[in-house]
Coordinates of C-alpha atoms in Angstrom, one line a residue:
M1 CA 0.1 -84.9 -14.0
V2 CA -0.3 -83.2 -17.4
T3 CA -2.3 -85.0 -20.1
A4 CA -1.4 -85.6 -23.8
A5 CA -3.5 -82.5 -24.8
W6 CA -1.0 -80.3 -23.0
R7 CA 2.0 -82.2 -24.4
R8 CA 0.6 -82.0 -27.9
R9 CA 0.6 -78.1 -27.6
T10 CA 4.1 -77.7 -26.1
D11 CA 6.1 -80.8 -27.0
V12 CA 5.5 -81.1 -30.7
P13 CA 8.3 -80.2 -33.2
M14 CA 8.6 -76.7 -34.4
E15 CA 6.9 -77.5 -37.7
A16 CA 3.9 -78.9 -35.9
S17 CA 3.7 -75.8 -33.6
E18 CA 3.7 -73.5 -36.6
E19 CA 1.0 -75.6 -38.1
V20 CA -1.1 -75.1 -35.0
E21 CA -0.5 -71.4 -35.1
E22 CA -1.5 -71.3 -38.8
R23 CA -4.8 -73.0 -37.9
S24 CA -5.4 -70.1 -35.4
V25 CA -6.2 -71.8 -32.2
E26 CA -8.8 -69.5 -30.6
V27 CA -9.1 -70.6 -27.0
A28 CA -6.5 -72.1 -24.6
L29 CA -8.3 -74.0 -21.8
L30 CA -6.9 -75.2 -18.5
L31 CA -8.9 -78.2 -17.3
V32 CA -8.4 -79.0 -13.6
E33 CA -9.9 -82.5 -13.2
D34 CA -8.5 -85.5 -11.3
N35 CA -10.9 -88.0 -13.0
P36 CA -9.3 -89.0 -16.3
A37 CA -12.6 -90.2 -17.7
D38 CA -14.2 -86.9 -17.1
A39 CA -11.2 -85.1 -18.5
R40 CA -11.4 -87.2 -21.7
M41 CA -15.1 -86.6 -22.0
V42 CA -14.7 -82.8 -21.8
C43 CA -11.9 -82.8 -24.4
A44 CA -13.8 -85.1 -26.7
T45 CA -17.0 -83.1 -26.5
L46 CA -15.3 -79.9 -27.4
D47 CA -13.2 -81.4 -30.1
E48 CA -16.2 -83.1 -31.7
C49 CA -18.2 -79.9 -32.0
Y50 CA -15.3 -77.5 -32.6
P51 CA -12.3 -79.4 -34.0
R52 CA -9.0 -77.8 -33.2
R53 CA -10.6 -74.6 -31.8
Y54 CA -9.9 -75.5 -28.2
V55 CA -6.4 -76.5 -26.9
V56 CA -7.0 -78.1 -23.6
T57 CA -4.3 -78.5 -20.9
V58 CA -5.3 -80.9 -18.2
V59 CA -4.0 -81.0 -14.6
E60 CA -5.2 -83.1 -11.8
S61 CA -4.7 -80.9 -8.7
L62 CA -5.0 -77.2 -7.7
A63 CA -1.3 -77.1 -7.0
E64 CA -0.5 -78.2 -10.5
A65 CA -2.9 -75.6 -11.9
R66 CA -1.2 -72.9 -9.9
G67 CA 2.2 -74.0 -11.0
I68 CA 1.3 -73.9 -14.7
L69 CA -0.5 -70.6 -14.4
A70 CA 2.7 -69.1 -13.0
D71 CA 4.4 -69.6 -16.3
H72 CA 1.6 -69.7 -18.9
T73 CA -1.5 -67.8 -19.8
F74 CA -4.9 -69.3 -20.5
D75 CA -8.1 -67.9 -21.8
A76 CA -10.3 -69.8 -19.2
A77 CA -10.3 -72.6 -16.7
L78 CA -12.7 -75.5 -16.2
L79 CA -12.5 -76.3 -12.5
D80 CA -13.6 -79.5 -10.7
L81 CA -14.6 -78.8 -7.1
S82 CA -13.4 -82.2 -5.9
L83 CA -9.7 -82.3 -6.2
P84 CA -7.1 -84.3 -4.2
D85 CA -5.7 -81.1 -2.6
S86 CA -8.9 -79.0 -2.4
E87 CA -12.5 -79.7 -1.9
G88 CA -15.7 -77.7 -2.4
L89 CA -16.2 -73.9 -3.0
E90 CA -12.9 -73.2 -1.2
T91 CA -11.2 -74.4 -4.4
I92 CA -12.7 -71.5 -6.4
G93 CA -11.6 -68.9 -3.8
R94 CA -8.0 -70.3 -3.7
L95 CA -7.7 -70.2 -7.5
A96 CA -9.3 -66.9 -7.8
A97 CA -7.1 -65.4 -5.1
A98 CA -4.0 -66.6 -6.9
H99 CA -5.1 -65.6 -10.4
P100 CA -8.0 -63.2 -10.2
E101 CA -7.7 -62.4 -14.0
L102 CA -8.6 -66.0 -15.0
P103 CA -12.2 -66.8 -16.0
V104 CA -13.4 -69.9 -14.2
V105 CA -16.2 -72.3 -15.1
V106 CA -17.1 -74.8 -12.4
L107 CA -17.6 -78.5 -13.3
T108 CA -19.5 -80.5 -10.7
G109 CA -21.7 -83.5 -10.5
V110 CA -24.1 -81.9 -8.0
D111 CA -27.2 -80.4 -9.5
D112 CA -28.0 -77.8 -6.8
E113 CA -29.0 -74.2 -7.7
A114 CA -27.9 -73.0 -4.3
V115 CA -24.4 -74.5 -4.8
A116 CA -24.3 -72.9 -8.3
M117 CA -25.1 -69.5 -6.8
E118 CA -22.5 -69.9 -4.1
A119 CA -19.9 -70.9 -6.8
V120 CA -20.6 -67.7 -8.7
R121 CA -20.4 -65.6 -5.5
S122 CA -17.1 -67.4 -4.7
G123 CA -15.5 -66.1 -7.9
S124 CA -16.5 -68.4 -10.8
Q125 CA -18.2 -67.1 -13.9
D126 CA -20.4 -70.1 -14.7
Y127 CA -21.5 -73.5 -13.5
L128 CA -21.7 -76.8 -15.6
L129 CA -23.0 -80.3 -14.6
K130 CA -20.8 -83.1 -15.6
G131 CA -22.3 -85.5 -18.2
Q132 CA -25.2 -83.1 -19.0
A133 CA -23.3 -80.3 -20.9
D134 CA -23.0 -80.9 -24.6
G135 CA -20.4 -79.2 -26.8
P136 CA -22.4 -76.0 -27.7
S137 CA -23.5 -75.4 -24.1
M138 CA -20.0 -76.0 -22.9
A139 CA -18.5 -73.6 -25.5
R140 CA -21.2 -71.1 -24.7
A141 CA -20.4 -71.3 -21.0
I142 CA -16.7 -70.8 -21.7
R143 CA -17.3 -67.9 -24.0
Y144 CA -19.7 -66.3 -21.6
A145 CA -17.2 -66.8 -18.8
I146 CA -14.5 -65.1 -20.8
D147 CA -16.8 -62.2 -21.7
R148 CA -18.1 -61.9 -18.2
K149 CA -14.5 -61.8 -16.9
K150 CA -13.6 -59.1 -19.3
A151 CA -16.7 -57.3 -18.4
E152 CA -15.8 -57.7 -14.7
E153 CA -12.3 -56.5 -15.4
L154 CA -13.7 -53.5 -17.3
L155 CA -16.1 -52.9 -14.4
V156 CA -13.3 -53.1 -11.9
A157 CA -11.1 -50.8 -14.0
E158 CA -14.0 -48.4 -14.3
Q159 CA -14.8 -48.8 -10.6
V160 CA -11.1 -47.9 -9.8
K161 CA -11.4 -44.9 -12.1
L162 CA -14.7 -43.9 -10.5
E163 CA -13.3 -44.4 -7.0
A164 CA -10.3 -42.2 -8.0
K165 CA -12.7 -39.7 -9.5
N166 CA -14.8 -39.8 -6.4
R167 CA -11.8 -39.3 -4.2
E168 CA -10.9 -36.3 -6.4
L169 CA -14.5 -35.0 -6.2
E170 CA -14.6 -35.5 -2.5
K171 CA -11.3 -33.6 -2.1
A172 CA -12.5 -30.9 -4.4
H173 CA -15.8 -30.8 -2.4
R174 CA -13.9 -30.5 0.9
Q175 CA -11.7 -27.7 -0.6
L176 CA -14.8 -26.0 -2.0
Q177 CA -16.5 -26.4 1.4
A178 CA -13.4 -24.9 3.1
Y179 CA -13.3 -22.1 0.5
R180 CA -17.0 -21.5 1.1
D181 CA -16.5 -21.5 4.9
R182 CA -13.7 -19.0 4.5
Y183 CA -15.7 -16.9 2.1
I184 CA -18.6 -16.9 4.6
D185 CA -16.3 -16.0 7.4
L186 CA -14.8 -13.2 5.3
Y187 CA -18.2 -12.2 4.0
D188 CA -19.7 -12.0 7.5
S189 CA -16.6 -10.4 9.1
A190 CA -16.1 -7.8 6.4
P191 CA -16.3 -4.2 7.7
L192 CA -18.6 -3.2 4.8
G193 CA -22.1 -4.3 4.4
Y194 CA -22.9 -6.6 1.5
A195 CA -26.3 -7.6 0.2
T196 CA -27.8 -9.4 -2.8
L197 CA -31.0 -7.9 -4.1
D198 CA -33.4 -9.1 -6.8
G199 CA -34.8 -6.8 -9.5
D200 CA -37.6 -5.6 -7.1
G201 CA -35.2 -4.8 -4.3
Y202 CA -35.9 -7.9 -2.2
V203 CA -33.0 -9.1 -0.1
Q204 CA -31.7 -12.6 -1.1
E205 CA -28.7 -12.5 1.3
I206 CA -27.0 -10.0 3.5
N207 CA -23.9 -10.2 5.8
L208 CA -23.7 -9.3 9.5
A209 CA -22.2 -5.8 8.8
G210 CA -25.1 -5.0 6.5
A211 CA -27.7 -6.2 9.0
S212 CA -26.0 -4.2 11.8
L213 CA -26.3 -1.0 9.8
V214 CA -30.1 -1.2 10.3
H215 CA -29.9 -2.9 13.7
A216 CA -31.8 -6.0 12.6
D217 CA -31.3 -9.7 12.6
R218 CA -30.5 -10.8 9.0
N219 CA -33.0 -13.6 9.2
D220 CA -35.6 -10.9 9.6
I221 CA -34.2 -9.1 6.5
I222 CA -33.7 -11.9 4.0
G223 CA -36.8 -12.3 1.8
F224 CA -38.1 -8.9 2.6
P225 CA -37.8 -5.6 0.6
F226 CA -34.7 -3.6 1.5
S227 CA -36.7 -0.5 0.9
Q228 CA -38.3 -0.9 4.3
F229 CA -35.0 0.5 5.7
V230 CA -34.6 3.4 3.2
A231 CA -35.6 6.9 4.3
P232 CA -38.9 8.1 2.7
D233 CA -37.2 10.8 0.8
D234 CA -34.7 8.3 -0.8
Q235 CA -37.2 5.6 -1.8
Q236 CA -37.4 6.6 -5.4
A237 CA -33.6 7.0 -5.6
F238 CA -33.2 3.5 -4.2
L239 CA -35.6 1.8 -6.6
T240 CA -34.1 3.7 -9.6
H241 CA -30.7 2.4 -8.4
V242 CA -31.8 -1.2 -8.3
H243 CA -33.6 -1.0 -11.7
Q244 CA -30.7 0.6 -13.5
C245 CA -28.3 -2.0 -12.1
V246 CA -30.6 -5.0 -13.1
N247 CA -32.3 -3.7 -16.2
K248 CA -29.5 -1.7 -17.8
H249 CA -26.9 -4.2 -16.5
R250 CA -24.4 -1.6 -15.3
E251 CA -22.5 -0.6 -12.2
I252 CA -24.1 2.2 -10.3
T253 CA -23.5 4.2 -7.1
T254 CA -26.0 6.1 -5.1
E255 CA -26.1 7.7 -1.6
V256 CA -29.2 7.2 0.5
S257 CA -30.2 7.4 4.2
L258 CA -31.2 4.3 6.1
V259 CA -33.5 4.2 9.0
G260 CA -32.8 1.2 11.3
T261 CA -35.1 -0.5 13.7
T262 CA -33.9 1.8 16.5
G263 CA -34.9 4.9 14.4
K264 CA -31.3 5.9 14.0
I265 CA -30.6 7.5 10.6
V266 CA -27.4 6.4 8.8
E267 CA -26.1 7.9 5.6
V268 CA -24.7 5.1 3.3
Q269 CA -23.3 4.7 -0.2
L270 CA -24.8 1.9 -2.3
R271 CA -22.4 0.5 -4.9
S272 CA -24.0 -2.2 -7.0
I273 CA -23.0 -4.4 -9.9
P274 CA -25.2 -6.8 -11.9
L275 CA -24.9 -10.5 -11.3
D276 CA -26.3 -13.1 -13.8
E277 CA -28.1 -16.0 -12.1
P278 CA -27.7 -19.0 -14.6
E279 CA -30.1 -21.3 -12.8
T280 CA -33.1 -18.9 -13.0
G281 CA -31.9 -16.7 -15.9
S282 CA -32.5 -13.6 -13.8
V283 CA -30.2 -10.7 -12.9
L284 CA -29.4 -9.9 -9.3
C285 CA -28.0 -6.8 -7.8
K286 CA -24.8 -7.3 -5.8
T287 CA -24.5 -4.3 -3.5
A288 CA -21.8 -3.0 -1.2
I289 CA -23.1 -0.8 1.6
T290 CA -20.6 1.7 3.0
D291 CA -21.4 3.6 6.2
L292 CA -20.6 7.3 5.5
T293 CA -20.8 8.4 9.1
E294 CA -17.1 8.6 9.6
H295 CA -16.7 10.0 6.1
R296 CA -19.1 12.8 6.8
Q297 CA -17.5 13.5 10.2
M298 CA -14.1 13.7 8.4
E299 CA -15.5 16.0 5.8
E300 CA -17.0 18.2 8.5
A301 CA -13.7 18.2 10.3
I302 CA -11.9 19.1 7.1
R303 CA -14.4 21.9 6.4
S304 CA -14.0 23.2 10.0
S305 CA -10.2 23.0 9.7
R306 CA -10.2 24.8 6.4
A307 CA -12.6 27.5 7.8
F308 CA -10.3 27.9 10.8
L309 CA -7.2 28.1 8.6
Q310 CA -8.9 30.6 6.3
T311 CA -9.9 32.7 9.3
I312 CA -6.3 32.7 10.5
I313 CA -4.8 33.7 7.1
D314 CA -7.6 36.2 6.5
A315 CA -6.6 37.9 9.7
M316 CA -3.0 38.4 8.4
P317 CA -2.4 41.9 7.0
D318 CA 0.1 40.5 4.5
I319 CA -0.9 39.0 1.2
M320 CA -0.8 35.1 1.3
M321 CA -1.5 32.8 -1.6
V322 CA -1.2 29.1 -2.6
I323 CA -0.1 29.0 -6.2
D324 CA 0.1 26.0 -8.6
R325 CA 2.9 25.4 -11.1
D326 CA 0.9 27.4 -13.8
F327 CA 0.9 30.6 -11.7
R328 CA -2.8 30.1 -10.8
V329 CA -3.9 31.2 -7.3
V330 CA -5.8 28.3 -5.8
Q331 CA -6.3 29.8 -2.4
A332 CA -5.9 33.4 -1.1
N333 CA -6.4 35.3 2.0
R334 CA -8.5 38.5 2.4
A335 CA -5.6 40.8 1.7
A336 CA -4.9 39.0 -1.5
R337 CA -8.5 39.1 -2.6
Q338 CA -8.8 42.8 -1.8
A339 CA -5.7 43.5 -3.8
A340 CA -7.2 41.5 -6.7
A341 CA -10.5 43.3 -6.4
A342 CA -8.6 46.6 -6.5
A343 CA -6.9 45.6 -9.7
N344 CA -10.3 44.5 -11.2
I345 CA -9.2 40.9 -11.5
P346 CA -11.9 38.1 -11.2
D347 CA -11.1 35.4 -8.7
H348 CA -11.5 32.6 -11.2
C349 CA -8.7 33.9 -13.5
L350 CA -6.3 35.2 -10.8
L351 CA -2.6 34.7 -11.5
C352 CA 0.0 35.4 -8.9
Y353 CA 1.8 38.1 -10.8
Q354 CA -1.4 40.1 -11.5
I355 CA -1.5 41.2 -7.8
V356 CA 0.3 44.5 -7.0
L357 CA 1.8 44.8 -10.4
N358 CA 0.6 47.5 -12.8
D359 CA 1.4 45.3 -15.8
H360 CA -0.9 42.4 -15.2
N361 CA 0.4 40.3 -18.1
R362 CA 4.1 40.2 -17.2
T363 CA 5.7 37.8 -14.8
C364 CA 8.4 38.7 -12.2
A365 CA 11.0 37.2 -14.4
A366 CA 9.9 39.4 -17.3
L367 CA 10.6 42.4 -15.1
D368 CA 14.1 41.1 -14.3
Q369 CA 13.1 40.0 -10.8
T370 CA 13.4 36.6 -9.1
C371 CA 10.4 34.5 -9.8
P372 CA 9.7 32.6 -6.5
L373 CA 7.6 29.9 -8.2
R374 CA 10.3 29.0 -10.7
E375 CA 13.0 29.1 -8.1
V376 CA 11.1 26.9 -5.7
V377 CA 10.2 24.4 -8.4
A378 CA 13.8 24.2 -9.6
T379 CA 15.4 23.9 -6.2
G380 CA 12.7 22.4 -4.0
K381 CA 13.8 24.9 -1.3
A382 CA 12.2 28.1 0.2
V383 CA 13.1 31.4 -1.5
F384 CA 13.2 34.9 -0.1
A385 CA 13.4 38.0 -2.3
T386 CA 12.6 41.7 -2.3
H387 CA 10.6 42.9 -5.3
V388 CA 9.8 46.4 -6.6
H389 CA 6.1 46.5 -7.4
Y390 CA 3.9 49.3 -8.7
D391 CA 0.3 50.0 -8.0
D392 CA -2.3 51.2 -10.5
Q393 CA -1.2 54.9 -9.8
G394 CA 2.4 54.0 -10.7
Q395 CA 3.6 54.4 -7.1
Q396 CA 6.6 52.3 -6.3
H397 CA 6.3 49.7 -3.5
Y398 CA 9.0 47.5 -1.9
V399 CA 7.7 44.0 -1.3
D400 CA 9.4 41.2 0.7
V401 CA 8.4 37.9 -0.9
S402 CA 8.9 34.5 0.8
A403 CA 7.9 31.3 -1.0
S404 CA 7.9 27.7 0.4
P405 CA 7.3 24.4 -1.5
V406 CA 4.4 22.0 -1.1
F407 CA 5.3 18.4 -2.1
D408 CA 3.1 15.5 -3.3
A409 CA 3.6 11.8 -2.3
S410 CA 6.4 11.4 -4.9
N411 CA 8.3 14.4 -3.5
Q412 CA 7.5 16.6 -6.4
V413 CA 6.7 20.3 -6.0
T414 CA 3.0 20.8 -6.9
H415 CA 2.3 24.2 -5.2
I416 CA 4.0 27.0 -3.4
V417 CA 2.8 29.1 -0.4
E418 CA 3.8 32.7 -1.0
L419 CA 3.7 35.5 1.5
R420 CA 4.1 39.1 0.4
R421 CA 4.7 42.0 2.8
D422 CA 4.8 45.6 1.8
V423 CA 7.9 47.0 3.3
T424 CA 7.9 50.4 1.6
E425 CA 7.6 52.4 4.8
R426 CA 10.4 50.4 6.4
K427 CA 12.6 50.8 3.3
L428 CA 12.0 54.5 3.2
A429 CA 12.6 54.7 7.0
D430 CA 15.8 52.7 6.6
K431 CA 16.9 55.1 3.8
A432 CA 16.1 58.1 6.0
L433 CA 17.9 56.6 8.9
A434 CA 20.9 55.8 6.8
H435 CA 20.9 59.3 5.5
E436 CA 20.7 60.8 9.0
R437 CA 23.4 58.4 10.2
D438 CA 25.6 59.5 7.3
L439 CA 24.9 63.2 8.2
L440 CA 25.6 62.5 11.9
R441 CA 28.8 60.6 11.0
T442 CA 30.0 63.5 8.9
L443 CA 29.2 65.9 11.6
I444 CA 31.0 63.9 14.3
D445 CA 34.0 63.2 12.1
N446 CA 34.4 66.9 11.5
L447 CA 34.2 68.0 15.2
P448 CA 37.5 68.8 16.8
D449 CA 36.4 67.1 20.0
C450 CA 37.1 63.4 20.6
I451 CA 33.9 61.3 20.7
Y452 CA 34.0 57.6 21.3
V453 CA 32.0 54.6 22.6
K454 CA 33.5 51.8 24.7
D455 CA 32.1 48.4 25.9
V456 CA 32.2 47.2 29.5
E457 CA 35.8 45.9 29.0
G458 CA 37.0 49.3 27.9
R459 CA 37.4 48.4 24.3
F460 CA 36.6 51.0 21.6
V461 CA 33.5 50.0 19.6
A462 CA 33.0 53.4 17.8
A463 CA 35.1 56.6 17.5
N464 CA 35.3 59.7 15.4
L465 CA 38.2 60.9 13.3
A466 CA 39.6 63.2 16.0
T467 CA 39.9 60.3 18.4
A468 CA 41.7 58.2 15.8
R469 CA 44.2 61.0 15.2
V470 CA 45.0 61.4 18.9
M471 CA 45.7 57.6 19.0
G472 CA 47.9 58.0 15.9
A473 CA 45.5 56.1 13.6
S474 CA 44.5 57.3 10.1
A475 CA 40.9 56.0 10.5
P476 CA 38.6 55.2 13.3
E477 CA 38.4 51.5 12.2
E478 CA 42.1 51.1 13.2
I479 CA 41.4 51.6 16.9
L480 CA 38.2 49.5 17.2
G481 CA 38.5 46.6 19.7
R482 CA 41.6 48.1 21.4
T483 CA 41.9 49.9 24.8
D484 CA 43.6 53.0 26.2
F485 CA 46.5 50.8 27.4
D486 CA 47.4 50.4 23.7
F487 CA 47.9 54.1 23.2
Y488 CA 48.6 56.0 26.5
P489 CA 51.2 55.6 29.2
E490 CA 50.4 53.1 31.9
D491 CA 49.6 55.6 34.6
V492 CA 47.3 57.7 32.4
A493 CA 45.5 54.7 30.9
R494 CA 45.0 53.2 34.4
Q495 CA 43.4 56.5 35.7
Y496 CA 41.1 56.4 32.7
W497 CA 40.2 52.8 33.5
I498 CA 39.6 53.5 37.3
D499 CA 37.1 56.3 36.4
E500 CA 35.3 54.2 33.8
E501 CA 35.1 51.1 36.1
Q502 CA 33.5 53.3 38.8
L503 CA 31.0 54.7 36.2
L504 CA 30.1 51.3 34.9
R505 CA 29.6 50.0 38.5
S506 CA 27.6 52.9 39.9
G507 CA 25.8 54.0 36.8
Q508 CA 26.7 57.6 37.7
P509 CA 28.0 59.8 34.8
L510 CA 31.4 61.5 34.9
L511 CA 30.8 65.2 34.0
D512 CA 33.3 67.8 33.0
K513 CA 36.4 66.2 34.5
V514 CA 39.7 68.1 33.8
E515 CA 42.4 65.6 33.1
P516 CA 45.7 65.3 31.3
R517 CA 46.2 63.7 27.9
I518 CA 49.4 62.8 26.1
D519 CA 49.1 61.8 22.4
V520 CA 51.4 59.4 20.7
A521 CA 53.7 62.2 19.6
G522 CA 54.2 63.2 23.2
N523 CA 52.2 66.4 23.1
R524 CA 50.7 67.1 26.5
T525 CA 47.3 68.7 26.8
I526 CA 44.5 69.2 29.3
V527 CA 41.0 68.0 28.3
L528 CA 37.6 68.4 29.7
T529 CA 36.0 65.0 29.7
T530 CA 32.4 63.8 30.1
K531 CA 31.4 60.1 30.1
V532 CA 27.9 58.7 30.5
P533 CA 26.8 55.0 30.7
I534 CA 24.8 53.2 27.9
V535 CA 21.8 51.4 29.3
D536 CA 19.8 48.8 27.3
S537 CA 16.0 48.2 27.4
E538 CA 16.4 45.9 30.5
G539 CA 18.3 48.6 32.5
K540 CA 21.7 46.8 32.1
I541 CA 24.8 48.9 31.5
T542 CA 26.4 47.8 28.3
G543 CA 29.1 50.5 27.8
L544 CA 29.7 54.2 27.8
V545 CA 29.9 57.2 25.6
G546 CA 32.7 59.7 26.1
I547 CA 33.6 63.2 24.8
S548 CA 36.8 65.1 25.4
R549 CA 37.6 68.7 24.6
V550 CA 41.1 70.3 24.7
I551 CA 41.1 73.3 27.0
H552 CA 44.9 74.0 27.4
E553 CA 47.9 73.1 25.2
G554 CA 51.7 73.4 25.3
K555 CA 53.3 75.9 27.9
C556 CA 50.2 76.3 29.9
F557 CA 50.1 72.6 30.7
R558 CA 52.4 72.6 33.8
A559 CA 50.9 75.7 35.4
D560 CA 47.4 74.4 34.8
C561 CA 48.3 71.1 36.3
E562 CA 49.8 72.7 39.4
R563 CA 46.8 75.0 39.8
Q564 CA 44.4 72.0 39.4

């Protein structure tokens, strides 16, 4: 049942409703009271003190209240705890569960502070005794209930925000903890040693690798001066390192020797950067400790390798140099250094073209000779050339030059390796040999006797002019690669082949054999022939040399043959 107060607000004509709005009704109240007398008393009390300020809607049961609240909004509710469909504090809970946003003031006839406290805990905002509350106290309770409800809603909203923020913070904390754990794992499992030192060199933290360098437990290192592990000769260098990093606020690198608890000495590199500590306002020294043992071993291996390589190239009699793209000699063997010394050229300003050239200021290209450096840089391939060089006395030298490229990581030629060999004696010997060969050839070609060389298959590989003429050729080259069967009758050629095969098989020379010969013109002659085997360095017969001399010609041929 809804009282006239509710009907007066909703059922009046439009003009009356506008009049109500113009009077600015401040508070819409829902009064849940099944006793009409009590309901009229509440309405009268409020209206007497605050005319038209409160518009009260009265319902007699909790079900009616919930039905109206489903379609309308109220600023507050005055709730009786003794209703036909709900009794006691349970009524507050049921209403609050359905409409938690509604401020509730409990109306009851029981003057019990414990009940009042339970009512507030159950969800109401205040507690009034029927018949004892006047208009101002009732209005004050309603206003406080509304304010407290708003405050509760604000608190709930803030609580929701705080809980969300807390969840974000907890998530960030978990992530930070995970990052910290991963950082600690990486920090401790790093192959390099890491330590944090204060301005006096005391250890604030150190990882496992750093502690292992001095063979100590890090709990025995933290809080103590790191200088206790520094070799006596390097103490001052270590302290200077820390002070410059902290006081001058700059990165610094120093090499020192550490002496561990076992007495083992380890060479390390300290690389430190300054780290500002906001909480204390101090500056710490964040230090990376690198074990140089392998580095030193590698350096020693490189030095040994270089010394070994230098020993090898120094043992070479030929000049060998490594040259950069600007013609500078960056490495040279003993022969090259001796040549430079002979030319009075200091090692620090040695250029490749200054060695074995009487004009020390002109490159190979300027002397119209192939420049190995430029050729190798241009092609990226090895170059071979023969140069004519002159010594300080002006003597001519023939020099074989070979140059090979050296590439960098981007496949660019950065240097060349050049080898020079003086081949003057060989060149002169070759010239003398060629001259002698020409003289011998001239002599052989002008002899009337036939001189020739054959391989094991009977083919001519060399012959003089007389032999070629007998064969009907104009030059020796025309009979090379051919056999006697190409020039003589079958029976004559076969006899020659039988003799030669026996010679090649036995290795015994054929000396001064008188035999017939018929040239291509049909002229018959008797020749005196000698053939000897050609034996190589391994004792293998590779051919033969023959010489034939005419001893009878023409008419004497038949009688000589019969007499033979």
